[in-house]
C-alpha positions as a printed Julia matrix, in Angstrom:
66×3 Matrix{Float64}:
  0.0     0.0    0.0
  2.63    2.55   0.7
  5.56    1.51  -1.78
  7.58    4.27  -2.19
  7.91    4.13   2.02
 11.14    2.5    3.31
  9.75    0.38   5.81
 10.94   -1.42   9.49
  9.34   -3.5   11.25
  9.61   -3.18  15.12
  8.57   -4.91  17.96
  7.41   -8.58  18.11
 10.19   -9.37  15.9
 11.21  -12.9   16.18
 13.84  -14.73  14.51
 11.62  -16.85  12.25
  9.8   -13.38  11.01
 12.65  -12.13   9.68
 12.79  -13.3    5.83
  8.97  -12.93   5.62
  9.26   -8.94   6.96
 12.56   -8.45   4.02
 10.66   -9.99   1.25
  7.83   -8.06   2.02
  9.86   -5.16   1.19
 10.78   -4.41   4.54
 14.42   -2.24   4.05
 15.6    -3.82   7.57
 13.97   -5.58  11.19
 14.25   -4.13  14.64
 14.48   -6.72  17.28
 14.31   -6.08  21.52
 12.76   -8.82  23.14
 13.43  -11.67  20.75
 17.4   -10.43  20.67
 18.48   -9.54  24.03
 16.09  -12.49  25.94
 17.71  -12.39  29.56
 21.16  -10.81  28.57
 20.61   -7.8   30.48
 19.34   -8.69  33.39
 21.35  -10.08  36.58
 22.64  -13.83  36.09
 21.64  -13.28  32.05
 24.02  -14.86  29.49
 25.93  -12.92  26.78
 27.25  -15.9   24.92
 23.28  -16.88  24.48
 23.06  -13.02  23.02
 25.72  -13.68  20.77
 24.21  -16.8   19.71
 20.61  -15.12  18.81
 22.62  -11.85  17.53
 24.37  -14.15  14.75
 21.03  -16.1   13.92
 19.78  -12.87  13.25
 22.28  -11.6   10.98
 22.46  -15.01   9.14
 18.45  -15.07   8.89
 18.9   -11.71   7.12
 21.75  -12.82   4.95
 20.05  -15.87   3.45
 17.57  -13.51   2.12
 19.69  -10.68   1.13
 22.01  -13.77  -0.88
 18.79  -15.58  -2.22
């Protein structure tokens, strides 16, 4: 409906909506929740954050490769 609009999705991102959002014509995703899970908080786990962080970008480069 609004094509000439560069679009981003935000909020209720999740790792499995990424392709669908980017060949909807979405120019990029914003992810919170999904991304940072527990990394923030007391006790949370960075290496799990870099885990998600690099499905994320790999999600996005199958589609930007395809």
């Amino acid at each position: 409906p609004l094509p000439d609009v560069p679009l981003v999705p935000t909020g209720g991102v999740h790792l499995a909506d990424v392709e669908a959002y980017l060949r909807s014509g979405a120019i990029a995703v914003a992810a919170a929740t999904p991304l940072l899970g527990d990394a923030l908080s007391s006790g949370g786990s960075l290496p799990d954050l870099a885990t998600r962080a690099s499905e994320f970008v790999a999600a996005a480069a199958r589609f930007t490769t395809a």
